[in-house]
């Protein structure tokens, strides 16, 4: 079994910063990629940023230059540093991981955490 736990969400004023963490645990052999997604009320879940095992990153246009994704492969942990936050960044942020288990299995769509709330006030 694989579990992902997000932390670091909270309430912040516009222009402020938050750092999210995602720790993966369980029967993990390796993680090819990890990513952050977000979902605001009434909207579909959208990609925020992804990072591969090799360190390649990808960002949504709306967060480029403000957010930075990183990972610590030894700890099976991903981070999202969010700077210059805007009210439109308000959403539940979810972590996703493309995990290869110790028995060599993968899951279509990867594994998901339960989310952490980020609220940015005006």
mmCIF file of C-alpha atoms in Angstrom:
data_model
loop_
_atom_site.group_PDB
_atom_site.id
_atom_site.type_symbol
_atom_site.label_atom_id
_atom_site.label_comp_id
_atom_site.label_asym_id
_atom_site.label_seq_id
_atom_site.Cartn_x
_atom_site.Cartn_y
_atom_site.Cartn_z
ATOM 1 C CA UNK A 1 0.000 0.000 0.000
ATOM 2 C CA UNK A 2 1.140 3.544 -0.775
ATOM 3 C CA UNK A 3 0.170 6.661 1.132
ATOM 4 C CA UNK A 4 0.755 10.330 0.320
ATOM 5 C CA UNK A 5 0.372 12.998 2.994
ATOM 6 C CA UNK A 6 0.351 16.717 2.193
ATOM 7 C CA UNK A 7 1.123 19.435 4.693
ATOM 8 C CA UNK A 8 1.888 23.140 4.818
ATOM 9 C CA UNK A 9 -1.379 24.652 3.680
ATOM 10 C CA UNK A 10 -2.996 27.554 5.445
ATOM 11 C CA UNK A 11 -4.253 31.112 5.250
ATOM 12 C CA UNK A 12 -1.979 33.791 3.847
ATOM 13 C CA UNK A 13 -2.330 37.350 2.589
ATOM 14 C CA UNK A 14 -1.890 38.195 -1.073
ATOM 15 C CA UNK A 15 1.793 38.534 -1.858
ATOM 16 C CA UNK A 16 2.770 36.083 0.847
ATOM 17 C CA UNK A 17 4.382 32.662 0.667
ATOM 18 C CA UNK A 18 3.703 29.070 1.672
ATOM 19 C CA UNK A 19 5.681 25.869 1.336
ATOM 20 C CA UNK A 20 3.801 22.618 0.796
ATOM 21 C CA UNK A 21 5.256 19.187 1.474
ATOM 22 C CA UNK A 22 4.188 15.762 0.213
ATOM 23 C CA UNK A 23 5.598 12.665 1.866
ATOM 24 C CA UNK A 24 5.090 9.287 0.215
ATOM 25 C CA UNK A 25 5.353 6.080 2.204
ATOM 26 C CA UNK A 26 4.565 2.391 1.936
ATOM 27 C CA UNK A 27 5.670 -0.338 -0.440
ATOM 28 C CA UNK A 28 7.695 1.962 -2.681
ATOM 29 C CA UNK A 29 10.497 0.829 -4.933
ATOM 30 C CA UNK A 30 10.852 4.103 -6.805
ATOM 31 C CA UNK A 31 8.891 7.187 -7.834
ATOM 32 C CA UNK A 32 9.247 8.242 -11.454
ATOM 33 C CA UNK A 33 7.502 11.576 -11.009
ATOM 34 C CA UNK A 34 5.641 13.646 -8.454
ATOM 35 C CA UNK A 35 3.322 16.551 -8.982
ATOM 36 C CA UNK A 36 1.025 19.109 -7.450
ATOM 37 C CA UNK A 37 -2.530 19.733 -8.622
ATOM 38 C CA UNK A 38 -5.218 22.033 -7.299
ATOM 39 C CA UNK A 39 -8.981 22.290 -7.341
ATOM 40 C CA UNK A 40 -11.017 25.388 -6.588
ATOM 41 C CA UNK A 41 -14.767 25.273 -5.852
ATOM 42 C CA UNK A 42 -16.782 24.751 -9.014
ATOM 43 C CA UNK A 43 -13.701 24.070 -11.121
ATOM 44 C CA UNK A 44 -11.909 20.992 -12.389
ATOM 45 C CA UNK A 45 -8.663 19.800 -10.899
ATOM 46 C CA UNK A 46 -5.729 21.332 -12.744
ATOM 47 C CA UNK A 47 -2.013 20.756 -13.018
ATOM 48 C CA UNK A 48 0.194 23.093 -11.025
ATOM 49 C CA UNK A 49 3.659 21.565 -11.377
ATOM 50 C CA UNK A 50 5.442 18.244 -11.853
ATOM 51 C CA UNK A 51 8.972 16.995 -11.303
ATOM 52 C CA UNK A 52 10.566 13.772 -12.550
ATOM 53 C CA UNK A 53 13.094 11.569 -10.813
ATOM 54 C CA UNK A 54 15.752 13.170 -12.983
ATOM 55 C CA UNK A 55 14.734 16.676 -11.961
ATOM 56 C CA UNK A 56 12.835 17.849 -15.040
ATOM 57 C CA UNK A 57 10.029 20.251 -14.135
ATOM 58 C CA UNK A 58 6.836 21.476 -15.731
ATOM 59 C CA UNK A 59 4.586 24.337 -14.593
ATOM 60 C CA UNK A 60 1.195 25.729 -15.399
ATOM 61 C CA UNK A 61 1.470 29.128 -17.064
ATOM 62 C CA UNK A 62 -0.445 30.707 -14.202
ATOM 63 C CA UNK A 63 2.266 29.852 -11.658
ATOM 64 C CA UNK A 64 5.472 30.178 -13.680
ATOM 65 C CA UNK A 65 7.948 32.456 -11.979
ATOM 66 C CA UNK A 66 6.087 32.285 -8.671
ATOM 67 C CA UNK A 67 6.042 28.593 -7.704
ATOM 68 C CA UNK A 68 8.928 26.146 -7.524
ATOM 69 C CA UNK A 69 8.588 22.369 -7.299
ATOM 70 C CA UNK A 70 11.395 20.225 -5.920
ATOM 71 C CA UNK A 71 11.908 16.762 -4.487
ATOM 72 C CA UNK A 72 14.117 14.815 -2.144
ATOM 73 C CA UNK A 73 14.384 11.371 -3.695
ATOM 74 C CA UNK A 74 15.945 9.862 -0.584
ATOM 75 C CA UNK A 75 12.920 10.918 1.475
ATOM 76 C CA UNK A 76 10.266 10.259 -1.198
ATOM 77 C CA UNK A 77 9.119 13.806 -0.606
ATOM 78 C CA UNK A 78 8.094 16.624 -2.930
ATOM 79 C CA UNK A 79 7.799 20.308 -2.118
ATOM 80 C CA UNK A 80 6.022 23.267 -3.614
ATOM 81 C CA UNK A 81 7.369 26.685 -2.715
ATOM 82 C CA UNK A 82 4.661 29.238 -3.460
ATOM 83 C CA UNK A 83 5.620 32.909 -3.580
ATOM 84 C CA UNK A 84 3.716 36.052 -4.557
ATOM 85 C CA UNK A 85 0.449 34.306 -3.832
ATOM 86 C CA UNK A 86 -2.756 35.643 -5.356
ATOM 87 C CA UNK A 87 -6.392 35.162 -4.315
ATOM 88 C CA UNK A 88 -6.913 33.049 -7.442
ATOM 89 C CA UNK A 89 -4.404 30.544 -6.041
ATOM 90 C CA UNK A 90 -6.986 29.617 -3.405
ATOM 91 C CA UNK A 91 -7.761 25.915 -3.759
ATOM 92 C CA UNK A 92 -7.236 22.495 -2.281
ATOM 93 C CA UNK A 93 -3.790 21.343 -3.343
ATOM 94 C CA UNK A 94 -3.257 17.648 -4.021
ATOM 95 C CA UNK A 95 -0.061 15.670 -4.354
ATOM 96 C CA UNK A 96 0.294 12.952 -6.981
ATOM 97 C CA UNK A 97 3.030 10.344 -7.362
ATOM 98 C CA UNK A 98 3.815 7.855 -10.108
ATOM 99 C CA UNK A 99 4.963 4.995 -7.893
ATOM 100 C CA UNK A 100 6.588 1.693 -8.773
ATOM 101 C CA UNK A 101 5.900 -0.668 -5.883
ATOM 102 C CA UNK A 102 8.289 -3.237 -4.480
ATOM 103 C CA UNK A 103 6.536 -5.933 -6.526
ATOM 104 C CA UNK A 104 6.980 -3.953 -9.727
ATOM 105 C CA UNK A 105 3.411 -2.698 -10.053
ATOM 106 C CA UNK A 106 2.227 0.726 -11.193
ATOM 107 C CA UNK A 107 -1.145 2.442 -10.905
ATOM 108 C CA UNK A 108 -2.807 4.237 -13.796
ATOM 109 C CA UNK A 109 -3.076 7.882 -12.826
ATOM 110 C CA UNK A 110 -0.695 7.429 -9.921
ATOM 111 C CA UNK A 111 -1.442 7.795 -6.230
ATOM 112 C CA UNK A 112 -3.129 10.798 -4.629
ATOM 113 C CA UNK A 113 -2.982 12.469 -1.272
ATOM 114 C CA UNK A 114 -6.054 13.833 0.476
ATOM 115 C CA UNK A 115 -5.205 17.461 -0.126
ATOM 116 C CA UNK A 116 -4.302 20.542 1.863
ATOM 117 C CA UNK A 117 -6.236 23.819 1.793
ATOM 118 C CA UNK A 118 -4.534 27.005 0.634
ATOM 119 C CA UNK A 119 -6.463 30.229 1.117
ATOM 120 C CA UNK A 120 -5.131 33.583 -0.082
ATOM 121 C CA UNK A 121 -6.887 36.693 1.160
ATOM 122 C CA UNK A 122 -7.021 40.063 -0.587
#
